[in-house]
PDB file of C-alpha atoms in Angstrom:
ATOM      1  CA  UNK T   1       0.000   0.000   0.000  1.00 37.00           C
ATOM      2  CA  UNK T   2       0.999   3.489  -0.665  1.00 34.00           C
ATOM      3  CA  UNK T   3       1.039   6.511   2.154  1.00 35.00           C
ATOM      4  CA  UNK T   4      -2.458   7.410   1.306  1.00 34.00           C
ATOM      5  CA  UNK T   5      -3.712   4.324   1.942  1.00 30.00           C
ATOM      6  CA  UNK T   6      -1.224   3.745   5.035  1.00 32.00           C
ATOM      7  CA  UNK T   7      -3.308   6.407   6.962  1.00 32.00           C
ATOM      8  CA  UNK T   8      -6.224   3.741   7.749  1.00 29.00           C
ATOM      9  CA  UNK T   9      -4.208   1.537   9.123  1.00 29.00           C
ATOM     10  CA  UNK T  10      -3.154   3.899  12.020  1.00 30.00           C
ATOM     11  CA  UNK T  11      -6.840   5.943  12.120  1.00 32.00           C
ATOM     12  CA  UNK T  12      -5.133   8.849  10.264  1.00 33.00           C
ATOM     13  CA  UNK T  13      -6.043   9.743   6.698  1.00 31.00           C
ATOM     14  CA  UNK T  14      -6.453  13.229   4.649  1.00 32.00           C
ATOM     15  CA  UNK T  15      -6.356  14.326   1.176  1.00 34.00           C
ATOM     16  CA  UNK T  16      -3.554  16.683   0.960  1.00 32.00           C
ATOM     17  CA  UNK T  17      -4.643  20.309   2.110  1.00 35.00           C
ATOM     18  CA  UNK T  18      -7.880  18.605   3.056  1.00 37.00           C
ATOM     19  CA  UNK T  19      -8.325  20.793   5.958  1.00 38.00           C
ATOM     20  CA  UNK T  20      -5.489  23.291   6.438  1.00 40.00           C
ATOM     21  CA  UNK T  21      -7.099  26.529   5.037  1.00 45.00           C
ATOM     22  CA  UNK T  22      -9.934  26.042   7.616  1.00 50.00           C
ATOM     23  CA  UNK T  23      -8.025  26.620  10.783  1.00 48.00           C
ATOM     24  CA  UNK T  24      -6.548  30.158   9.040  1.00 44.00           C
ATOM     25  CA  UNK T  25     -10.073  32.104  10.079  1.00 42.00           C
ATOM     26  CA  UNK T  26     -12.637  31.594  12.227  1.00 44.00           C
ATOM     27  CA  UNK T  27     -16.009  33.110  11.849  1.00 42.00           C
ATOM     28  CA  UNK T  28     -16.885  36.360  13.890  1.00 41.00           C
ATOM     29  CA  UNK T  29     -19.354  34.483  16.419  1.00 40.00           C
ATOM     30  CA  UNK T  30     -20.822  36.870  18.885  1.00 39.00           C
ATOM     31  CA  UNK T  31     -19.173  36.232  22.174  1.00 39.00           C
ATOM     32  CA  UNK T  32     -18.988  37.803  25.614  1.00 38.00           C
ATOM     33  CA  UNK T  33     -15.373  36.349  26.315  1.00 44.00           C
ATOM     34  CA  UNK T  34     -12.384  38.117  26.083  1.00 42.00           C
ATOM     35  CA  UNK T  35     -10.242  36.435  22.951  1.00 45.00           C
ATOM     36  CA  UNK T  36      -7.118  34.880  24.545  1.00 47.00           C
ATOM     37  CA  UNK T  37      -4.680  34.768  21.940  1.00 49.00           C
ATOM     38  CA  UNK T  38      -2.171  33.024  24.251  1.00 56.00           C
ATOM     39  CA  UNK T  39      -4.488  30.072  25.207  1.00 82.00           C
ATOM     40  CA  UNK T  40      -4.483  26.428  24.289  1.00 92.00           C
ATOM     41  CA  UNK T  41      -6.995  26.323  20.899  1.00 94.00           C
ATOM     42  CA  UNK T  42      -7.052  24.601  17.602  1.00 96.00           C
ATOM     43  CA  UNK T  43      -9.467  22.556  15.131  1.00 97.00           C
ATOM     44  CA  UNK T  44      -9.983  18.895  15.045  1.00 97.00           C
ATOM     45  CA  UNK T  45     -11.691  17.478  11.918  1.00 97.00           C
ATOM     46  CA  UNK T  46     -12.210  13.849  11.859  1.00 97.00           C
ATOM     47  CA  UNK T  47     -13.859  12.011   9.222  1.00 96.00           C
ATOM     48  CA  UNK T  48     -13.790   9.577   6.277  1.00 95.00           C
ATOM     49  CA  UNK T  49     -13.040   9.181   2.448  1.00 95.00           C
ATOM     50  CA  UNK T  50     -12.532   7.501  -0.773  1.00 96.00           C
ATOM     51  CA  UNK T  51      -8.751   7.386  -2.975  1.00 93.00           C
ATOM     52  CA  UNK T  52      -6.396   5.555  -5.009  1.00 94.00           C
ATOM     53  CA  UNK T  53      -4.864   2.636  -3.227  1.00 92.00           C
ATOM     54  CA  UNK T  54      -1.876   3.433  -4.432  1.00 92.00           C
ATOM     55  CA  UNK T  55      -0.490   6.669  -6.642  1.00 94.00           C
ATOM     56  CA  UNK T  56      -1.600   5.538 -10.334  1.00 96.00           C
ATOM     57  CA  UNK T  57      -3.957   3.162  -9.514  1.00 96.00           C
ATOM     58  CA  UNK T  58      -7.353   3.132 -10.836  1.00 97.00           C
ATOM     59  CA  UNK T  59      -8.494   1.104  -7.791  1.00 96.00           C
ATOM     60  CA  UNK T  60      -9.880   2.689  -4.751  1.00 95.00           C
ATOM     61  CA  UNK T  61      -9.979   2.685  -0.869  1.00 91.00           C
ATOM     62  CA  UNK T  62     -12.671   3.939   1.467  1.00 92.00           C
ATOM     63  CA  UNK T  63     -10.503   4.934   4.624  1.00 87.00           C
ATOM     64  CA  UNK T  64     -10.613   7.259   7.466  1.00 90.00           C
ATOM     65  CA  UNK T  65      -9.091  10.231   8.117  1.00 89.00           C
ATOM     66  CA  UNK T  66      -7.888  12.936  10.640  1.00 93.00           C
ATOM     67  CA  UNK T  67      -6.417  16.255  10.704  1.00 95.00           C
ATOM     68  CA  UNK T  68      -5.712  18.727  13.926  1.00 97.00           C
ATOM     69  CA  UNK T  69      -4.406  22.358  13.436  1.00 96.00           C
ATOM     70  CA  UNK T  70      -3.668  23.040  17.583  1.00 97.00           C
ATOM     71  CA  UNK T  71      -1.924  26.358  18.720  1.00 96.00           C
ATOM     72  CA  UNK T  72      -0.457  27.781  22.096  1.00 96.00           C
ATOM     73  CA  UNK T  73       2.069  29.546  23.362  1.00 94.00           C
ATOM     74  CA  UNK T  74       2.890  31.264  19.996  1.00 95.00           C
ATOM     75  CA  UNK T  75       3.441  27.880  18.728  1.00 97.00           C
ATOM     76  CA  UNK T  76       1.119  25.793  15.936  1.00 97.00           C
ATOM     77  CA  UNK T  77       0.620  21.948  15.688  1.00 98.00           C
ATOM     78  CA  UNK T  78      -0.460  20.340  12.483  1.00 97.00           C
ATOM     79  CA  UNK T  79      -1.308  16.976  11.970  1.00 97.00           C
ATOM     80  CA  UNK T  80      -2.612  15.341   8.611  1.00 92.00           C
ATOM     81  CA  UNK T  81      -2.833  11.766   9.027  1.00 88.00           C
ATOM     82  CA  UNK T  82       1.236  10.405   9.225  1.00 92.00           C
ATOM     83  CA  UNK T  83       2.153  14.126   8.849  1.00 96.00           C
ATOM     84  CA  UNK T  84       2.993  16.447  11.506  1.00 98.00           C
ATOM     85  CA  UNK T  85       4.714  20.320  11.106  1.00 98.00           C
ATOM     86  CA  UNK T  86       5.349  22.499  13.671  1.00 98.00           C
ATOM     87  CA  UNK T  87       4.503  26.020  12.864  1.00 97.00           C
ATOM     88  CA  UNK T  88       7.216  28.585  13.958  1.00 98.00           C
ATOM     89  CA  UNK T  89       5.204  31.765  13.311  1.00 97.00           C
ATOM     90  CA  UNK T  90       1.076  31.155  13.455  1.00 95.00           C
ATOM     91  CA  UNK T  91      -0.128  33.995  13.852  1.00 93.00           C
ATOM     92  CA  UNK T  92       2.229  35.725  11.108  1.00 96.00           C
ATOM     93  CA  UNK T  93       2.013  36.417   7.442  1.00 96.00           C
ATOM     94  CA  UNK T  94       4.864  34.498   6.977  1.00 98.00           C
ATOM     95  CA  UNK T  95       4.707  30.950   8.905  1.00 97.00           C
ATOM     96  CA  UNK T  96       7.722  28.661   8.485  1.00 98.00           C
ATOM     97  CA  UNK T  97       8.535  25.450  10.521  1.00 98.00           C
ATOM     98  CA  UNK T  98       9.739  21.773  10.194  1.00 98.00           C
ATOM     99  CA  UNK T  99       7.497  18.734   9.338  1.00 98.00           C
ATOM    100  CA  UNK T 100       8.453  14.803   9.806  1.00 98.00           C
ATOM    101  CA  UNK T 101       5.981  12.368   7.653  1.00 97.00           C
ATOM    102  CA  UNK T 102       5.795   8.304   7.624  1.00 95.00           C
ATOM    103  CA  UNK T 103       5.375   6.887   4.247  1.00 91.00           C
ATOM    104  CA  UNK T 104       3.727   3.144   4.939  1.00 85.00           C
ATOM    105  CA  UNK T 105       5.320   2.492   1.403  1.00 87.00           C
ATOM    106  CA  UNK T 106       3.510  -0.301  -1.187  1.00 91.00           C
ATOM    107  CA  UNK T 107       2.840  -4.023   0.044  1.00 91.00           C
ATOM    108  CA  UNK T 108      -0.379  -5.622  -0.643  1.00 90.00           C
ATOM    109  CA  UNK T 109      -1.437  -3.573  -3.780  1.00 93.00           C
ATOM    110  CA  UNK T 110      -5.303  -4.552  -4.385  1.00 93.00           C
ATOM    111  CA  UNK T 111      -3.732  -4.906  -8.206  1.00 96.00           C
ATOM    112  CA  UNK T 112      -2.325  -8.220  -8.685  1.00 96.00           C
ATOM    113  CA  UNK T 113       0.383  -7.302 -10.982  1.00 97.00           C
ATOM    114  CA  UNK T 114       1.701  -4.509  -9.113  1.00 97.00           C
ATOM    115  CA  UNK T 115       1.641  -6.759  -6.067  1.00 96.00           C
ATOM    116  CA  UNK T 116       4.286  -8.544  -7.663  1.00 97.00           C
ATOM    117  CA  UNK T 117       6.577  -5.794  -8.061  1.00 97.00           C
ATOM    118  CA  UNK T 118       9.562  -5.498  -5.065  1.00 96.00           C
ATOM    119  CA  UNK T 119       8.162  -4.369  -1.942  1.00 95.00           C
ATOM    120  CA  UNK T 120       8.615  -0.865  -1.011  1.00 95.00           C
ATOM    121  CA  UNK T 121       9.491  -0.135   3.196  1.00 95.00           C
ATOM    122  CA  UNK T 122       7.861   2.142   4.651  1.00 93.00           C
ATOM    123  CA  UNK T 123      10.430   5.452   5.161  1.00 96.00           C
ATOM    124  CA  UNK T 124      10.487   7.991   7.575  1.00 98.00           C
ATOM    125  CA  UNK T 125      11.067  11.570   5.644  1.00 98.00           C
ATOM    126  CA  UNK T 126      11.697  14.877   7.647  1.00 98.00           C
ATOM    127  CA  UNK T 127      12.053  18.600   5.952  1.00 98.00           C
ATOM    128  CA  UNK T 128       9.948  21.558   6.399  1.00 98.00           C
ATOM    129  CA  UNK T 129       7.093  24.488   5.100  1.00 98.00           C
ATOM    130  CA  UNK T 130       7.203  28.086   4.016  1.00 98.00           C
ATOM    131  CA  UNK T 131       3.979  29.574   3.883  1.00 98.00           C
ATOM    132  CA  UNK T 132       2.692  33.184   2.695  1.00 98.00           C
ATOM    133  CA  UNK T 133      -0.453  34.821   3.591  1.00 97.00           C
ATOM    134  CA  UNK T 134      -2.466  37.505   2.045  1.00 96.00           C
ATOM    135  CA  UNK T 135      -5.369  38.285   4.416  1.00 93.00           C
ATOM    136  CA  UNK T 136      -8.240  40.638   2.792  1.00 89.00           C
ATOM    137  CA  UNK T 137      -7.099  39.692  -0.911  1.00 89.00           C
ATOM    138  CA  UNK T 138      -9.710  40.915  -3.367  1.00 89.00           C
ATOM    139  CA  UNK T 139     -12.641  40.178  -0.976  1.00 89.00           C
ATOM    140  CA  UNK T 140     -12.871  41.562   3.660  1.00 90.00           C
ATOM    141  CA  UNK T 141     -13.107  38.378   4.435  1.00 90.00           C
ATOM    142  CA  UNK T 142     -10.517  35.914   2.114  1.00 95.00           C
ATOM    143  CA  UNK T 143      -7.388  34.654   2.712  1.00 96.00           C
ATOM    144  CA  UNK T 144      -5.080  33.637   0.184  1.00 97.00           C
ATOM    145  CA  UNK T 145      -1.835  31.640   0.618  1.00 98.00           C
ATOM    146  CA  UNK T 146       1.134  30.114  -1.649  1.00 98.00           C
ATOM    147  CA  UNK T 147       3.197  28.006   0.436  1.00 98.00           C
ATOM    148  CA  UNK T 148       6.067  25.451  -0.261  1.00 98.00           C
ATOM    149  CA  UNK T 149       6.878  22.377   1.529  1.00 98.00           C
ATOM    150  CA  UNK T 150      10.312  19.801   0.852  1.00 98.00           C
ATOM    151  CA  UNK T 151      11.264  16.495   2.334  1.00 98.00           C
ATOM    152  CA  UNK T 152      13.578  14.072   2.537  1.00 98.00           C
ATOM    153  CA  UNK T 153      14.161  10.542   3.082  1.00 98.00           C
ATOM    154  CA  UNK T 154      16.043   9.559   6.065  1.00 98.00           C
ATOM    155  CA  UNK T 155      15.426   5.914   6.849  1.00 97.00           C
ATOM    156  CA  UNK T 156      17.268   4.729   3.229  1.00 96.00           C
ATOM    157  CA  UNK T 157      14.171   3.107   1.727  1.00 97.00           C
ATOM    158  CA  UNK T 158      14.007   5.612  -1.626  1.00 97.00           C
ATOM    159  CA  UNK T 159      16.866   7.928  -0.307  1.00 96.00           C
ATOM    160  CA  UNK T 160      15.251  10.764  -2.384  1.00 97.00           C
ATOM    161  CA  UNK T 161      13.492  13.991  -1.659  1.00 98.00           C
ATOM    162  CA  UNK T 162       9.816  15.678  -2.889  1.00 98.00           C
ATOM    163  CA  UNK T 163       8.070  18.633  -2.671  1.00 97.00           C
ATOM    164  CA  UNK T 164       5.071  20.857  -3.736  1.00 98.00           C
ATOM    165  CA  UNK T 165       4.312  24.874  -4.403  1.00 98.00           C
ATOM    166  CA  UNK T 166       0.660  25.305  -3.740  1.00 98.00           C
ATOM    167  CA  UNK T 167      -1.788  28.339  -4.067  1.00 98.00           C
ATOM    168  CA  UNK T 168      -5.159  27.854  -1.777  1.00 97.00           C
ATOM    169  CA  UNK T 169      -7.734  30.880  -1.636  1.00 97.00           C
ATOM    170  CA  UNK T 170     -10.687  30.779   1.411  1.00 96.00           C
ATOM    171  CA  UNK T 171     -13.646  33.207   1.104  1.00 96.00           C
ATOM    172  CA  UNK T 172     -16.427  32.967   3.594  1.00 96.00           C
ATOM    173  CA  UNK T 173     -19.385  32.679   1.676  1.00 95.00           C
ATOM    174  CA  UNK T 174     -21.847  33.902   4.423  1.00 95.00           C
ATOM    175  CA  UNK T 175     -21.439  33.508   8.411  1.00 93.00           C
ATOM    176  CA  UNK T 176     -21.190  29.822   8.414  1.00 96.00           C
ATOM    177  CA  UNK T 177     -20.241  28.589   5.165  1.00 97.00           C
ATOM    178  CA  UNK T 178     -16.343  28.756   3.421  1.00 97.00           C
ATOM    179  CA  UNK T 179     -15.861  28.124   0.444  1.00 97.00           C
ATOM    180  CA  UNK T 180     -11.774  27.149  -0.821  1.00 97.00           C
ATOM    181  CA  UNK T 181      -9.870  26.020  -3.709  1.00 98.00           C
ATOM    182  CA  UNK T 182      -6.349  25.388  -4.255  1.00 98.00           C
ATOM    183  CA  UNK T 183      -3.591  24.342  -6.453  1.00 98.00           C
ATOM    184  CA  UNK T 184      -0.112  22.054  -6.290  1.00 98.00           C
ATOM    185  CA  UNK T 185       2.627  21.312  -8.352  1.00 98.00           C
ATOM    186  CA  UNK T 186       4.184  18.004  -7.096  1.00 98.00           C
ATOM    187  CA  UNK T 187       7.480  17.371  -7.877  1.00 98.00           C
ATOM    188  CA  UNK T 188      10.363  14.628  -6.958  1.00 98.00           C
ATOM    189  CA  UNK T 189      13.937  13.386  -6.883  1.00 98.00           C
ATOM    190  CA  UNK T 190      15.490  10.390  -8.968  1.00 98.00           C
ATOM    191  CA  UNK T 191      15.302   8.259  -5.925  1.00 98.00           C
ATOM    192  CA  UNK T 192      11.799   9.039  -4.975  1.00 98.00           C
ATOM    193  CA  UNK T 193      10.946   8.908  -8.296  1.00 98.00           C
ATOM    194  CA  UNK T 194      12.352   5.169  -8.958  1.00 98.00           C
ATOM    195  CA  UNK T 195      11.260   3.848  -6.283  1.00 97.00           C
ATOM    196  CA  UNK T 196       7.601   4.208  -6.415  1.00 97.00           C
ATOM    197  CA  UNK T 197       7.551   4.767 -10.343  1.00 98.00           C
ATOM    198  CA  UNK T 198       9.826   2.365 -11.500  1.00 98.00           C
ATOM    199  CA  UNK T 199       9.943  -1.186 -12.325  1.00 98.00           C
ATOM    200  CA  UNK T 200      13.214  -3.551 -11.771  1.00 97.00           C
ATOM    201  CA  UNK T 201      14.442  -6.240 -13.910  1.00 97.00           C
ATOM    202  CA  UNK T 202      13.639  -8.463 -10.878  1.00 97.00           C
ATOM    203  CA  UNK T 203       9.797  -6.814 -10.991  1.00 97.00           C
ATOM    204  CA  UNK T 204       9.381  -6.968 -14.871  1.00 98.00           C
ATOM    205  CA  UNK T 205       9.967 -10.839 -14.892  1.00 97.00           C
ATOM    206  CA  UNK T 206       7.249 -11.124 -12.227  1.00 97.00           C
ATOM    207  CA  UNK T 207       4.841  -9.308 -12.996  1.00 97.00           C
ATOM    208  CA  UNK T 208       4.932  -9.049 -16.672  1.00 97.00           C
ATOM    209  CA  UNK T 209       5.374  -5.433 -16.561  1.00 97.00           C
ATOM    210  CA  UNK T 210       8.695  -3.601 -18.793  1.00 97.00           C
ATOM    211  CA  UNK T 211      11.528  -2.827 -16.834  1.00 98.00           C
ATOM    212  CA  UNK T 212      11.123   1.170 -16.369  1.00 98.00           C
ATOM    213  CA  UNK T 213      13.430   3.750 -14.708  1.00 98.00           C
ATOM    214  CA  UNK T 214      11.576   6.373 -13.763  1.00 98.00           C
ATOM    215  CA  UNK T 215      13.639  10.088 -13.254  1.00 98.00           C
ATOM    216  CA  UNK T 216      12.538  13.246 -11.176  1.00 97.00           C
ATOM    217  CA  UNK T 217      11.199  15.990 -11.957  1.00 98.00           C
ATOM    218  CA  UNK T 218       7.578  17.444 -11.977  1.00 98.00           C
ATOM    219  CA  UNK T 219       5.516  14.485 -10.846  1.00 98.00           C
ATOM    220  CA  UNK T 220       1.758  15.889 -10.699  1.00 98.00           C
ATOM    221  CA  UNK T 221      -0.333  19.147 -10.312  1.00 98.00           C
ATOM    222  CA  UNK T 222      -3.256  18.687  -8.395  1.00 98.00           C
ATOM    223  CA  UNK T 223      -6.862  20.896  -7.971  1.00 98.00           C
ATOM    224  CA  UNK T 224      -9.025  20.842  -4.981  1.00 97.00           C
ATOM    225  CA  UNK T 225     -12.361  22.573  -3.690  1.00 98.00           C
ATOM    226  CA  UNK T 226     -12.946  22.210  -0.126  1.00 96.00           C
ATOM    227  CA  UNK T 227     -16.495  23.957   1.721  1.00 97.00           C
ATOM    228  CA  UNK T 228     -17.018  23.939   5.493  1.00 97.00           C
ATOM    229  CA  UNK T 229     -20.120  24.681   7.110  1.00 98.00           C
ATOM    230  CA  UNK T 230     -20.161  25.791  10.625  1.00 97.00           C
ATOM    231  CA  UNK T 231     -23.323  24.218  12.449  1.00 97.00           C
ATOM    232  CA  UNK T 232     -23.018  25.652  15.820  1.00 96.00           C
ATOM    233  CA  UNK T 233     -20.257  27.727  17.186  1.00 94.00           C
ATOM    234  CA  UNK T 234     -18.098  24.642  17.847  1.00 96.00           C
ATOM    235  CA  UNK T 235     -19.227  21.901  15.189  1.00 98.00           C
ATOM    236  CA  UNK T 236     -19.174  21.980  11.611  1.00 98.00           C
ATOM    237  CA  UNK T 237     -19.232  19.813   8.443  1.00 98.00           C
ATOM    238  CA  UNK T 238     -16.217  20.063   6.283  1.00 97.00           C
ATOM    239  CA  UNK T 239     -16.419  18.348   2.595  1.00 97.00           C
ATOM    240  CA  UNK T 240     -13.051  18.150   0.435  1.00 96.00           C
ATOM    241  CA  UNK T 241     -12.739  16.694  -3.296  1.00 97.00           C
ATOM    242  CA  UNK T 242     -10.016  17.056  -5.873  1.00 97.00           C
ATOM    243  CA  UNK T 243      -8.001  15.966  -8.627  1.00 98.00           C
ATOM    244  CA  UNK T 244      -4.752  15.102  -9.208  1.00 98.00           C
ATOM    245  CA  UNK T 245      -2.630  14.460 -12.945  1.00 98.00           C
ATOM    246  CA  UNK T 246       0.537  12.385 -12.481  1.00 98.00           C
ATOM    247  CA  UNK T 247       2.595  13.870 -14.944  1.00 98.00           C
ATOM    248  CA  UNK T 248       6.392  13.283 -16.437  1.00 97.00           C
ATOM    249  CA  UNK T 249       7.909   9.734 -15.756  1.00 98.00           C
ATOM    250  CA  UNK T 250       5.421   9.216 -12.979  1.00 98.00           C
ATOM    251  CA  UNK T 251       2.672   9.033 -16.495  1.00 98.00           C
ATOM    252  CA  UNK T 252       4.885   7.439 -18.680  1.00 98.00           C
ATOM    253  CA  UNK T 253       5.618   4.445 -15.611  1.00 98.00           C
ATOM    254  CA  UNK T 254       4.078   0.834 -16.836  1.00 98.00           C
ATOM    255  CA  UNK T 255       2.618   0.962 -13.498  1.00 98.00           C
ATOM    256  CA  UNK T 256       0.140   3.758 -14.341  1.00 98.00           C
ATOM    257  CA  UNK T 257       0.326   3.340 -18.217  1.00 97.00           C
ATOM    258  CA  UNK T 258      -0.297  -0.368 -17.908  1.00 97.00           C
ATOM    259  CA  UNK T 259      -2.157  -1.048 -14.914  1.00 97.00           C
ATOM    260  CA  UNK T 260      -3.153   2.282 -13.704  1.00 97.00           C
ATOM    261  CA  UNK T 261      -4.244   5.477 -14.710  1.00 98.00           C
ATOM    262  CA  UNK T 262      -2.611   9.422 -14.540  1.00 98.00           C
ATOM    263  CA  UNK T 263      -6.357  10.694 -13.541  1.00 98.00           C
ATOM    264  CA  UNK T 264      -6.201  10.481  -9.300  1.00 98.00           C
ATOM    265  CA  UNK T 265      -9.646  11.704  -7.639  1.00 98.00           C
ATOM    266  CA  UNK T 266     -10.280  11.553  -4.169  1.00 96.00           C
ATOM    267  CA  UNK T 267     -12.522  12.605  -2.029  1.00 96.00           C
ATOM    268  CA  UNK T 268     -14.336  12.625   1.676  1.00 95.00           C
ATOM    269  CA  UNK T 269     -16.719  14.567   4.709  1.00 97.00           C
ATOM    270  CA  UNK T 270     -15.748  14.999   8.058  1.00 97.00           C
ATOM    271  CA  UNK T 271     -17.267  16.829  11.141  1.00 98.00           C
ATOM    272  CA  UNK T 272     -15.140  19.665  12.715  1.00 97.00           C
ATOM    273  CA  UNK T 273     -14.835  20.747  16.349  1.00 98.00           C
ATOM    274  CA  UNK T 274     -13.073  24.343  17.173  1.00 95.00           C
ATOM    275  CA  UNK T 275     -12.278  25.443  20.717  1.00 94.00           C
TER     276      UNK T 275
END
């Protein structure tokens, strides 16, 4: 199985930027507290959803997922399923921090001939995030954000790097109801590259499938729409769907050419909690 579909297995699983734009502004409810910007507060959304079991396939997983956005002491918490980044600089325009991530790798594919390709470990990666914030843009109450994030392998199982520039844009539609969409470019080393794209001489003879090395570079660009609906002052429903084109070597694999397909779609719902 692939990361995506490594998140069930621990209770953790999330589209990429399923949920992140929602923590970045909270709707104006009418309160009689003071705001205490140096308390303990965050967003939990838990949930469940449908993607690719692995990245290519044209099989699909219904699997649950979680993602928690927690801040205090000037300090912000984000977890996406196997994910986690700590955010340096919340409550700035510029945010910046490091980020660790499990990748469950692929073993017991759902596709029978890709289950016969050498088993890929599961690899710990650790890097970090730049973001940029533009609160205000074009419309009071919008945010807008490009952000970067890079990581690395460190456990030797592809011994490669990837990374993605993303645009996101959240307008609240009325009171309760935000409205987002958002935009990544994916892109990856040799080593990441060959070791989920690529098929060894070893693999070909088992599976059928042509030898393939695969190289990095620009691996997919991916489009998302997310809306969240705030039901009370602390719960809310939170829907996410997008699309994703493997792209480059990652297209041209067997894997996907063969067996699979470039055209990744994923989707899911989830109830939110803010305190």
């Amino acid at each position: 199985m692939v990361p995506l579909s490594a998140w069930a297995a621990t209770g953790c699983a999330v589209a990429p930027a399923f949920a992140a734009d929602l923590a970045q502004k909270e709707p104006d409810w009418p309160t009689e507290e003071p705001d205490e910007k140096g308390g303990f507060h965050g967003l939990i959304i838990v949930g469940g959803g449908a993607m690719p079991d692995y990245e290519g396939a044209t099989e699909y997983a219904a699997m649950p997922f979680f993602y928690a956005n927690l801040e205090a002491f000037g300090l912000g918490l984000e977890i996406e399923g196997p994910e986690a980044a700590l955010n340096l600089r919340p409550d700035a325009a510029f945010q910046f921090g490091p980020a660790i991530r499990y990748d469950m790798g692929r073993d017991g594919a759902s596709n029978k001939v890709v289950d016969r390709l050498d088993k890929i470990d599961g690899a710990f990666e650790v890097g970090g995030f730049a973001a940029y914030q533009f609160n205000a843009f074009l419309m009071q109450s919008a945010v807008f954000e490009i952000s970067a994030e890079l990581m690395a392998d460190v456990s030797g199982v592809h011994e490669g790097v990837s990374g993605s520039v993303s645009a996101s844009y959240m307008v609240a539609a009325t009171e309760r109801l935000r409205l987002g969409a958002d935009v990544s470019l994916g892109l990856a080393s040799d080593g990441y590259m060959d070791t989920y794209f690529g098929v060894t001489n070893a693999g070909a003879n088992r599976s059928g499938l042509a030898a393939y090395t695969a190289a990095g570079g620009i691996k997919d660009v991916s489009l998302g729409v997310t809306a969240s609906y705030n039901v009370t002052e602390r719960w809310g429903i939170v829907g996410r769907a997008s699309y994703s084109r493997l792209l480059g070597d990652a297209a041209d694999s067997p894997i996907v050419k063969k067996e699979g397909s470039p055209d990744q779609f994923m989707g899911g719902l989830g109830i939110s909690y803010s305190f």
